[in-house]
JSON list of C-alpha atoms in Angstrom, two decimals:
[
{"chain": "T", "resi": 282, "resn": "UNK", "atom": "CA", "xyz": [49.33, 52.89, 30.41]},
{"chain": "T", "resi": 283, "resn": "UNK", "atom": "CA", "xyz": [49.23, 52.58, 26.61]},
{"chain": "T", "resi": 284, "resn": "UNK", "atom": "CA", "xyz": [49.36, 49.06, 25.25]},
{"chain": "T", "resi": 285, "resn": "UNK", "atom": "CA", "xyz": [51.58, 48.62, 22.23]},
{"chain": "T", "resi": 286, "resn": "UNK", "atom": "CA", "xyz": [50.14, 46.76, 19.27]},
{"chain": "T", "resi": 287, "resn": "UNK", "atom": "CA", "xyz": [51.52, 43.26, 18.85]},
{"chain": "T", "resi": 288, "resn": "UNK", "atom": "CA", "xyz": [53.74, 43.19, 15.75]},
{"chain": "T", "resi": 289, "resn": "UNK", "atom": "CA", "xyz": [52.35, 40.97, 12.99]},
{"chain": "T", "resi": 290, "resn": "UNK", "atom": "CA", "xyz": [53.81, 37.49, 12.70]},
{"chain": "T", "resi": 291, "resn": "UNK", "atom": "CA", "xyz": [56.19, 36.95, 9.76]},
{"chain": "T", "resi": 292, "resn": "UNK", "atom": "CA", "xyz": [54.77, 35.30, 6.64]},
{"chain": "T", "resi": 293, "resn": "UNK", "atom": "CA", "xyz": [56.62, 33.04, 4.22]},
{"chain": "T", "resi": 294, "resn": "UNK", "atom": "CA", "xyz": [55.30, 32.83, 0.66]},
{"chain": "T", "resi": 295, "resn": "UNK", "atom": "CA", "xyz": [56.16, 29.73, -1.36]},
{"chain": "T", "resi": 296, "resn": "UNK", "atom": "CA", "xyz": [55.76, 29.69, -5.15]},
{"chain": "T", "resi": 297, "resn": "UNK", "atom": "CA", "xyz": [56.43, 26.30, -6.76]},
{"chain": "T", "resi": 298, "resn": "UNK", "atom": "CA", "xyz": [54.46, 24.45, -9.44]},
{"chain": "T", "resi": 299, "resn": "UNK", "atom": "CA", "xyz": [55.14, 21.05, -7.80]},
{"chain": "T", "resi": 300, "resn": "UNK", "atom": "CA", "xyz": [52.34, 20.27, -5.34]},
{"chain": "T", "resi": 301, "resn": "UNK", "atom": "CA", "xyz": [54.48, 17.78, -3.41]},
{"chain": "T", "resi": 302, "resn": "UNK", "atom": "CA", "xyz": [57.22, 20.39, -2.92]},
{"chain": "T", "resi": 303, "resn": "UNK", "atom": "CA", "xyz": [54.67, 22.96, -1.74]},
{"chain": "T", "resi": 304, "resn": "UNK", "atom": "CA", "xyz": [53.23, 20.48, 0.76]},
{"chain": "T", "resi": 305, "resn": "UNK", "atom": "CA", "xyz": [56.67, 19.51, 2.06]},
{"chain": "T", "resi": 306, "resn": "UNK", "atom": "CA", "xyz": [57.71, 23.13, 2.51]},
{"chain": "T", "resi": 307, "resn": "UNK", "atom": "CA", "xyz": [54.44, 24.00, 4.24]},
{"chain": "T", "resi": 308, "resn": "UNK", "atom": "CA", "xyz": [55.02, 21.15, 6.70]},
{"chain": "T", "resi": 309, "resn": "UNK", "atom": "CA", "xyz": [58.64, 22.15, 7.28]},
{"chain": "T", "resi": 310, "resn": "UNK", "atom": "CA", "xyz": [57.89, 25.80, 7.89]},
{"chain": "T", "resi": 311, "resn": "UNK", "atom": "CA", "xyz": [54.88, 25.06, 10.10]},
{"chain": "T", "resi": 312, "resn": "UNK", "atom": "CA", "xyz": [57.05, 22.70, 12.18]},
{"chain": "T", "resi": 313, "resn": "UNK", "atom": "CA", "xyz": [59.25, 25.63, 13.22]},
{"chain": "T", "resi": 314, "resn": "UNK", "atom": "CA", "xyz": [56.33, 27.96, 13.88]},
{"chain": "T", "resi": 315, "resn": "UNK", "atom": "CA", "xyz": [56.39, 29.97, 10.67]},
{"chain": "T", "resi": 316, "resn": "UNK", "atom": "CA", "xyz": [53.22, 31.05, 8.89]},
{"chain": "T", "resi": 317, "resn": "UNK", "atom": "CA", "xyz": [53.21, 30.04, 5.25]},
{"chain": "T", "resi": 318, "resn": "UNK", "atom": "CA", "xyz": [51.11, 30.57, 2.12]},
{"chain": "T", "resi": 319, "resn": "UNK", "atom": "CA", "xyz": [51.85, 28.40, -0.93]},
{"chain": "T", "resi": 320, "resn": "UNK", "atom": "CA", "xyz": [51.05, 29.08, -4.58]},
{"chain": "T", "resi": 321, "resn": "UNK", "atom": "CA", "xyz": [51.45, 27.12, -7.82]},
{"chain": "T", "resi": 322, "resn": "UNK", "atom": "CA", "xyz": [52.43, 30.14, -9.92]},
{"chain": "T", "resi": 323, "resn": "UNK", "atom": "CA", "xyz": [53.53, 33.74, -9.70]},
{"chain": "T", "resi": 324, "resn": "UNK", "atom": "CA", "xyz": [50.09, 34.72, -11.01]},
{"chain": "T", "resi": 325, "resn": "UNK", "atom": "CA", "xyz": [48.41, 33.05, -8.03]},
{"chain": "T", "resi": 326, "resn": "UNK", "atom": "CA", "xyz": [50.84, 34.79, -5.70]},
{"chain": "T", "resi": 327, "resn": "UNK", "atom": "CA", "xyz": [50.12, 38.20, -7.25]},
{"chain": "T", "resi": 328, "resn": "UNK", "atom": "CA", "xyz": [46.37, 37.66, -6.90]},
{"chain": "T", "resi": 329, "resn": "UNK", "atom": "CA", "xyz": [46.72, 37.03, -3.16]},
{"chain": "T", "resi": 330, "resn": "UNK", "atom": "CA", "xyz": [46.57, 40.13, -0.91]},
{"chain": "T", "resi": 331, "resn": "UNK", "atom": "CA", "xyz": [49.68, 40.65, 1.19]},
{"chain": "T", "resi": 332, "resn": "UNK", "atom": "CA", "xyz": [49.65, 42.39, 4.55]},
{"chain": "T", "resi": 333, "resn": "UNK", "atom": "CA", "xyz": [52.25, 44.53, 6.27]},
{"chain": "T", "resi": 334, "resn": "UNK", "atom": "CA", "xyz": [53.93, 41.65, 8.11]},
{"chain": "T", "resi": 335, "resn": "UNK", "atom": "CA", "xyz": [57.64, 41.04, 7.49]},
{"chain": "T", "resi": 336, "resn": "UNK", "atom": "CA", "xyz": [58.10, 38.17, 5.08]},
{"chain": "T", "resi": 337, "resn": "UNK", "atom": "CA", "xyz": [60.17, 36.20, 2.63]},
{"chain": "T", "resi": 338, "resn": "UNK", "atom": "CA", "xyz": [59.43, 34.73, -0.79]},
{"chain": "T", "resi": 339, "resn": "UNK", "atom": "CA", "xyz": [60.61, 31.18, -1.55]},
{"chain": "T", "resi": 340, "resn": "UNK", "atom": "CA", "xyz": [60.60, 31.01, -5.33]},
{"chain": "T", "resi": 341, "resn": "UNK", "atom": "CA", "xyz": [61.13, 28.10, -7.73]},
{"chain": "T", "resi": 342, "resn": "UNK", "atom": "CA", "xyz": [63.36, 29.00, -10.67]},
{"chain": "T", "resi": 343, "resn": "UNK", "atom": "CA", "xyz": [61.60, 27.09, -13.45]},
{"chain": "T", "resi": 344, "resn": "UNK", "atom": "CA", "xyz": [57.82, 26.99, -13.67]},
{"chain": "T", "resi": 345, "resn": "UNK", "atom": "CA", "xyz": [55.28, 26.84, -16.50]},
{"chain": "T", "resi": 346, "resn": "UNK", "atom": "CA", "xyz": [54.36, 30.35, -17.60]},
{"chain": "T", "resi": 347, "resn": "UNK", "atom": "CA", "xyz": [56.50, 32.93, -15.88]},
{"chain": "T", "resi": 348, "resn": "UNK", "atom": "CA", "xyz": [59.76, 31.66, -14.42]},
{"chain": "T", "resi": 349, "resn": "UNK", "atom": "CA", "xyz": [60.98, 32.63, -10.99]},
{"chain": "T", "resi": 350, "resn": "UNK", "atom": "CA", "xyz": [63.96, 34.45, -12.49]},
{"chain": "T", "resi": 351, "resn": "UNK", "atom": "CA", "xyz": [61.71, 36.56, -14.74]},
{"chain": "T", "resi": 352, "resn": "UNK", "atom": "CA", "xyz": [59.44, 37.35, -11.81]},
{"chain": "T", "resi": 353, "resn": "UNK", "atom": "CA", "xyz": [62.36, 38.48, -9.65]},
{"chain": "T", "resi": 354, "resn": "UNK", "atom": "CA", "xyz": [63.41, 40.94, -12.37]},
{"chain": "T", "resi": 355, "resn": "UNK", "atom": "CA", "xyz": [59.90, 42.47, -12.34]},
{"chain": "T", "resi": 356, "resn": "UNK", "atom": "CA", "xyz": [59.37, 42.60, -8.58]},
{"chain": "T", "resi": 357, "resn": "UNK", "atom": "CA", "xyz": [60.62, 46.15, -8.07]},
{"chain": "T", "resi": 358, "resn": "UNK", "atom": "CA", "xyz": [58.36, 47.63, -10.75]},
{"chain": "T", "resi": 359, "resn": "UNK", "atom": "CA", "xyz": [55.44, 45.71, -9.24]},
{"chain": "T", "resi": 360, "resn": "UNK", "atom": "CA", "xyz": [56.14, 47.20, -5.83]},
{"chain": "T", "resi": 361, "resn": "UNK", "atom": "CA", "xyz": [57.19, 43.92, -4.20]},
{"chain": "T", "resi": 362, "resn": "UNK", "atom": "CA", "xyz": [60.12, 44.32, -1.83]},
{"chain": "T", "resi": 363, "resn": "UNK", "atom": "CA", "xyz": [60.09, 40.83, -0.28]},
{"chain": "T", "resi": 364, "resn": "UNK", "atom": "CA", "xyz": [63.51, 39.18, 0.04]},
{"chain": "T", "resi": 365, "resn": "UNK", "atom": "CA", "xyz": [63.77, 36.14, -2.26]},
{"chain": "T", "resi": 366, "resn": "UNK", "atom": "CA", "xyz": [65.15, 32.67, -1.60]},
{"chain": "T", "resi": 367, "resn": "UNK", "atom": "CA", "xyz": [65.43, 30.62, -4.79]},
{"chain": "T", "resi": 368, "resn": "UNK", "atom": "CA", "xyz": [65.04, 26.86, -4.89]},
{"chain": "T", "resi": 369, "resn": "UNK", "atom": "CA", "xyz": [65.64, 24.83, -8.04]},
{"chain": "T", "resi": 370, "resn": "UNK", "atom": "CA", "xyz": [66.25, 21.37, -9.36]},
{"chain": "T", "resi": 371, "resn": "UNK", "atom": "CA", "xyz": [67.71, 22.73, -12.59]},
{"chain": "T", "resi": 372, "resn": "UNK", "atom": "CA", "xyz": [69.97, 25.58, -11.55]},
{"chain": "T", "resi": 373, "resn": "UNK", "atom": "CA", "xyz": [73.46, 26.38, -12.71]},
{"chain": "T", "resi": 374, "resn": "UNK", "atom": "CA", "xyz": [76.20, 28.75, -11.57]},
{"chain": "T", "resi": 375, "resn": "UNK", "atom": "CA", "xyz": [75.21, 31.50, -14.02]},
{"chain": "T", "resi": 376, "resn": "UNK", "atom": "CA", "xyz": [71.62, 31.48, -12.73]},
{"chain": "T", "resi": 377, "resn": "UNK", "atom": "CA", "xyz": [72.80, 31.61, -9.15]},
{"chain": "T", "resi": 378, "resn": "UNK", "atom": "CA", "xyz": [75.11, 34.53, -9.85]},
{"chain": "T", "resi": 379, "resn": "UNK", "atom": "CA", "xyz": [72.35, 36.48, -11.61]},
{"chain": "T", "resi": 380, "resn": "UNK", "atom": "CA", "xyz": [69.86, 35.77, -8.82]},
{"chain": "T", "resi": 381, "resn": "UNK", "atom": "CA", "xyz": [72.28, 36.97, -6.15]},
{"chain": "T", "resi": 382, "resn": "UNK", "atom": "CA", "xyz": [73.21, 40.07, -8.16]},
{"chain": "T", "resi": 383, "resn": "UNK", "atom": "CA", "xyz": [69.50, 40.88, -8.33]},
{"chain": "T", "resi": 384, "resn": "UNK", "atom": "CA", "xyz": [69.29, 40.71, -4.54]},
{"chain": "T", "resi": 385, "resn": "UNK", "atom": "CA", "xyz": [68.34, 37.11, -3.73]},
{"chain": "T", "resi": 386, "resn": "UNK", "atom": "CA", "xyz": [69.17, 35.99, -0.21]},
{"chain": "T", "resi": 387, "resn": "UNK", "atom": "CA", "xyz": [70.12, 32.47, -1.31]},
{"chain": "T", "resi": 388, "resn": "UNK", "atom": "CA", "xyz": [70.05, 30.13, -4.33]},
{"chain": "T", "resi": 389, "resn": "UNK", "atom": "CA", "xyz": [69.53, 26.52, -3.23]},
{"chain": "T", "resi": 390, "resn": "UNK", "atom": "CA", "xyz": [69.74, 23.52, -5.53]},
{"chain": "T", "resi": 391, "resn": "UNK", "atom": "CA", "xyz": [67.46, 20.55, -4.79]},
{"chain": "T", "resi": 392, "resn": "UNK", "atom": "CA", "xyz": [67.98, 18.45, -2.80]},
{"chain": "T", "resi": 393, "resn": "UNK", "atom": "CA", "xyz": [69.03, 20.94, -0.15]},
{"chain": "T", "resi": 394, "resn": "UNK", "atom": "CA", "xyz": [69.31, 20.69, 3.62]},
{"chain": "T", "resi": 395, "resn": "UNK", "atom": "CA", "xyz": [66.20, 21.84, 5.46]},
{"chain": "T", "resi": 396, "resn": "UNK", "atom": "CA", "xyz": [68.38, 23.89, 7.80]},
{"chain": "T", "resi": 397, "resn": "UNK", "atom": "CA", "xyz": [69.98, 25.74, 4.89]},
{"chain": "T", "resi": 398, "resn": "UNK", "atom": "CA", "xyz": [66.53, 26.79, 3.68]},
{"chain": "T", "resi": 399, "resn": "UNK", "atom": "CA", "xyz": [65.38, 27.78, 7.17]},
{"chain": "T", "resi": 400, "resn": "UNK", "atom": "CA", "xyz": [68.53, 29.82, 7.74]},
{"chain": "T", "resi": 401, "resn": "UNK", "atom": "CA", "xyz": [68.00, 31.65, 4.45]},
{"chain": "T", "resi": 402, "resn": "UNK", "atom": "CA", "xyz": [64.33, 32.32, 5.23]},
{"chain": "T", "resi": 403, "resn": "UNK", "atom": "CA", "xyz": [65.14, 33.68, 8.69]},
{"chain": "T", "resi": 404, "resn": "UNK", "atom": "CA", "xyz": [67.79, 35.94, 7.12]},
{"chain": "T", "resi": 405, "resn": "UNK", "atom": "CA", "xyz": [65.19, 37.17, 4.61]},
{"chain": "T", "resi": 406, "resn": "UNK", "atom": "CA", "xyz": [62.61, 37.84, 7.31]},
{"chain": "T", "resi": 407, "resn": "UNK", "atom": "CA", "xyz": [65.20, 39.76, 9.33]},
{"chain": "T", "resi": 408, "resn": "UNK", "atom": "CA", "xyz": [66.08, 41.88, 6.30]},
{"chain": "T", "resi": 409, "resn": "UNK", "atom": "CA", "xyz": [62.42, 42.59, 5.57]},
{"chain": "T", "resi": 410, "resn": "UNK", "atom": "CA", "xyz": [61.72, 43.46, 9.21]},
{"chain": "T", "resi": 411, "resn": "UNK", "atom": "CA", "xyz": [64.52, 46.04, 9.05]},
{"chain": "T", "resi": 412, "resn": "UNK", "atom": "CA", "xyz": [63.13, 47.44, 5.77]},
{"chain": "T", "resi": 413, "resn": "UNK", "atom": "CA", "xyz": [59.69, 47.88, 7.32]},
{"chain": "T", "resi": 414, "resn": "UNK", "atom": "CA", "xyz": [61.18, 49.49, 10.44]},
{"chain": "T", "resi": 415, "resn": "UNK", "atom": "CA", "xyz": [63.11, 52.00, 8.33]},
{"chain": "T", "resi": 416, "resn": "UNK", "atom": "CA", "xyz": [60.02, 52.71, 6.19]},
{"chain": "T", "resi": 417, "resn": "UNK", "atom": "CA", "xyz": [57.97, 53.44, 9.32]},
{"chain": "T", "resi": 418, "resn": "UNK", "atom": "CA", "xyz": [60.66, 55.77, 10.65]},
{"chain": "T", "resi": 419, "resn": "UNK", "atom": "CA", "xyz": [60.83, 57.62, 7.33]},
{"chain": "T", "resi": 420, "resn": "UNK", "atom": "CA", "xyz": [57.04, 57.99, 7.22]},
{"chain": "T", "resi": 421, "resn": "UNK", "atom": "CA", "xyz": [57.10, 59.48, 10.73]},
{"chain": "T", "resi": 422, "resn": "UNK", "atom": "CA", "xyz": [59.90, 61.85, 9.71]},
{"chain": "T", "resi": 423, "resn": "UNK", "atom": "CA", "xyz": [57.93, 62.98, 6.64]},
{"chain": "T", "resi": 424, "resn": "UNK", "atom": "CA", "xyz": [54.91, 63.64, 8.87]},
{"chain": "T", "resi": 425, "resn": "UNK", "atom": "CA", "xyz": [57.07, 65.82, 11.14]},
{"chain": "T", "resi": 426, "resn": "UNK", "atom": "CA", "xyz": [58.30, 67.79, 8.11]},
{"chain": "T", "resi": 427, "resn": "UNK", "atom": "CA", "xyz": [54.75, 68.26, 6.81]},
{"chain": "T", "resi": 428, "resn": "UNK", "atom": "CA", "xyz": [53.77, 69.70, 10.23]},
{"chain": "T", "resi": 429, "resn": "UNK", "atom": "CA", "xyz": [56.09, 72.67, 9.55]},
{"chain": "T", "resi": 430, "resn": "UNK", "atom": "CA", "xyz": [54.61, 75.76, 7.97]},
{"chain": "T", "resi": 431, "resn": "UNK", "atom": "CA", "xyz": [55.86, 76.79, 4.54]},
{"chain": "T", "resi": 432, "resn": "UNK", "atom": "CA", "xyz": [57.93, 79.56, 6.13]},
{"chain": "T", "resi": 433, "resn": "UNK", "atom": "CA", "xyz": [59.46, 77.16, 8.66]},
{"chain": "T", "resi": 434, "resn": "UNK", "atom": "CA", "xyz": [60.36, 74.75, 5.87]},
{"chain": "T", "resi": 435, "resn": "UNK", "atom": "CA", "xyz": [62.02, 77.57, 3.92]},
{"chain": "T", "resi": 436, "resn": "UNK", "atom": "CA", "xyz": [64.13, 78.52, 6.93]},
{"chain": "T", "resi": 437, "resn": "UNK", "atom": "CA", "xyz": [65.00, 74.91, 7.76]},
{"chain": "T", "resi": 438, "resn": "UNK", "atom": "CA", "xyz": [66.19, 74.24, 4.21]},
{"chain": "T", "resi": 439, "resn": "UNK", "atom": "CA", "xyz": [68.59, 77.18, 4.42]},
{"chain": "T", "resi": 440, "resn": "UNK", "atom": "CA", "xyz": [69.69, 76.49, 7.99]},
{"chain": "T", "resi": 441, "resn": "UNK", "atom": "CA", "xyz": [71.01, 73.06, 7.05]},
{"chain": "T", "resi": 442, "resn": "UNK", "atom": "CA", "xyz": [73.13, 74.58, 4.26]},
{"chain": "T", "resi": 443, "resn": "UNK", "atom": "CA", "xyz": [75.15, 76.39, 6.91]},
{"chain": "T", "resi": 444, "resn": "UNK", "atom": "CA", "xyz": [73.85, 79.92, 6.37]},
{"chain": "T", "resi": 445, "resn": "UNK", "atom": "CA", "xyz": [73.72, 82.29, 9.33]},
{"chain": "T", "resi": 446, "resn": "UNK", "atom": "CA", "xyz": [70.41, 83.72, 10.53]},
{"chain": "T", "resi": 447, "resn": "UNK", "atom": "CA", "xyz": [71.17, 87.15, 9.04]},
{"chain": "T", "resi": 448, "resn": "UNK", "atom": "CA", "xyz": [72.03, 85.55, 5.68]},
{"chain": "T", "resi": 449, "resn": "UNK", "atom": "CA", "xyz": [68.79, 83.57, 5.71]},
{"chain": "T", "resi": 450, "resn": "UNK", "atom": "CA", "xyz": [66.86, 86.74, 6.60]},
{"chain": "T", "resi": 451, "resn": "UNK", "atom": "CA", "xyz": [68.39, 88.58, 3.66]},
{"chain": "T", "resi": 452, "resn": "UNK", "atom": "CA", "xyz": [67.72, 85.73, 1.24]},
{"chain": "T", "resi": 453, "resn": "UNK", "atom": "CA", "xyz": [64.08, 85.29, 2.29]},
{"chain": "T", "resi": 454, "resn": "UNK", "atom": "CA", "xyz": [63.37, 88.99, 2.77]},
{"chain": "T", "resi": 455, "resn": "UNK", "atom": "CA", "xyz": [62.30, 88.61, 6.40]},
{"chain": "T", "resi": 456, "resn": "UNK", "atom": "CA", "xyz": [63.67, 89.87, 9.71]},
{"chain": "T", "resi": 457, "resn": "UNK", "atom": "CA", "xyz": [66.37, 88.06, 11.64]},
{"chain": "T", "resi": 458, "resn": "UNK", "atom": "CA", "xyz": [63.97, 87.70, 14.58]},
{"chain": "T", "resi": 459, "resn": "UNK", "atom": "CA", "xyz": [61.48, 85.93, 12.30]},
{"chain": "T", "resi": 460, "resn": "UNK", "atom": "CA", "xyz": [64.24, 83.58, 11.18]},
{"chain": "T", "resi": 461, "resn": "UNK", "atom": "CA", "xyz": [65.10, 82.76, 14.79]},
{"chain": "T", "resi": 462, "resn": "UNK", "atom": "CA", "xyz": [61.46, 82.08, 15.65]},
{"chain": "T", "resi": 463, "resn": "UNK", "atom": "CA", "xyz": [60.85, 79.89, 12.60]},
{"chain": "T", "resi": 464, "resn": "UNK", "atom": "CA", "xyz": [64.13, 78.07, 13.15]},
{"chain": "T", "resi": 465, "resn": "UNK", "atom": "CA", "xyz": [63.16, 77.30, 16.74]},
{"chain": "T", "resi": 466, "resn": "UNK", "atom": "CA", "xyz": [59.72, 76.06, 15.70]},
{"chain": "T", "resi": 467, "resn": "UNK", "atom": "CA", "xyz": [61.21, 73.89, 12.95]},
{"chain": "T", "resi": 468, "resn": "UNK", "atom": "CA", "xyz": [63.74, 72.25, 15.26]},
{"chain": "T", "resi": 469, "resn": "UNK", "atom": "CA", "xyz": [61.08, 71.58, 17.90]},
{"chain": "T", "resi": 470, "resn": "UNK", "atom": "CA", "xyz": [58.62, 70.06, 15.42]},
{"chain": "T", "resi": 471, "resn": "UNK", "atom": "CA", "xyz": [61.38, 67.98, 13.80]},
{"chain": "T", "resi": 472, "resn": "UNK", "atom": "CA", "xyz": [62.50, 66.85, 17.28]},
{"chain": "T", "resi": 473, "resn": "UNK", "atom": "CA", "xyz": [66.03, 68.01, 16.48]},
{"chain": "T", "resi": 474, "resn": "UNK", "atom": "CA", "xyz": [67.91, 69.09, 19.65]},
{"chain": "T", "resi": 475, "resn": "UNK", "atom": "CA", "xyz": [70.82, 70.47, 17.64]},
{"chain": "T", "resi": 476, "resn": "UNK", "atom": "CA", "xyz": [71.70, 71.77, 14.21]},
{"chain": "T", "resi": 477, "resn": "UNK", "atom": "CA", "xyz": [73.60, 68.53, 13.54]},
{"chain": "T", "resi": 478, "resn": "UNK", "atom": "CA", "xyz": [70.42, 66.56, 14.29]},
{"chain": "T", "resi": 479, "resn": "UNK", "atom": "CA", "xyz": [68.42, 68.76, 11.92]},
{"chain": "T", "resi": 480, "resn": "UNK", "atom": "CA", "xyz": [71.00, 68.25, 9.18]},
{"chain": "T", "resi": 481, "resn": "UNK", "atom": "CA", "xyz": [70.88, 64.48, 9.70]},
{"chain": "T", "resi": 482, "resn": "UNK", "atom": "CA", "xyz": [67.07, 64.34, 9.65]},
{"chain": "T", "resi": 483, "resn": "UNK", "atom": "CA", "xyz": [66.64, 66.51, 6.57]},
{"chain": "T", "resi": 484, "resn": "UNK", "atom": "CA", "xyz": [69.34, 64.46, 4.79]},
{"chain": "T", "resi": 485, "resn": "UNK", "atom": "CA", "xyz": [67.17, 61.38, 5.32]},
{"chain": "T", "resi": 486, "resn": "UNK", "atom": "CA", "xyz": [64.36, 63.26, 3.59]},
{"chain": "T", "resi": 487, "resn": "UNK", "atom": "CA", "xyz": [66.63, 63.96, 0.65]},
{"chain": "T", "resi": 488, "resn": "UNK", "atom": "CA", "xyz": [67.25, 67.66, 1.28]}
]
């Protein structure tokens, strides 16, 4: 019997320049069993290695140096896909609207209810867990595609366009029997029981 690896525990990252706020949030999150790492600046956060565990980033809006809002705008280009929960003592409606448009889970103004923050963090972790699950599925699908030979890939690309075997044979300059063989191999390697399944899987790969 094969033992499945235990999924990594979620991690909450807190970035706030106020040491007392960091300490309070660490205590709150630890009290409900969440792992937490706290940082005084976005620079400190960036210098800290992050694993593959699902997570959430609790980010203060205004900090010396780079603000939380500026950092959120740069996250995508830095390869950071963590869901963001903003906390601020100086927020306004315009900031909140911009943050949410940029994908923030929540924008909480201090003082906020602990439960509101916890609910937002759990929502963020759930969203990140789903992102990681989809990324793993896509990586597995790409590996299946790469297991096809070049000829099988050529046939599969044309099969999903709706061409008949004889049309594919004519276009590729091969026999219809060869098309049937390569088509069968491609569907088996892609784990596609039907043409509809193959179309769906290759669509996920962008074909």
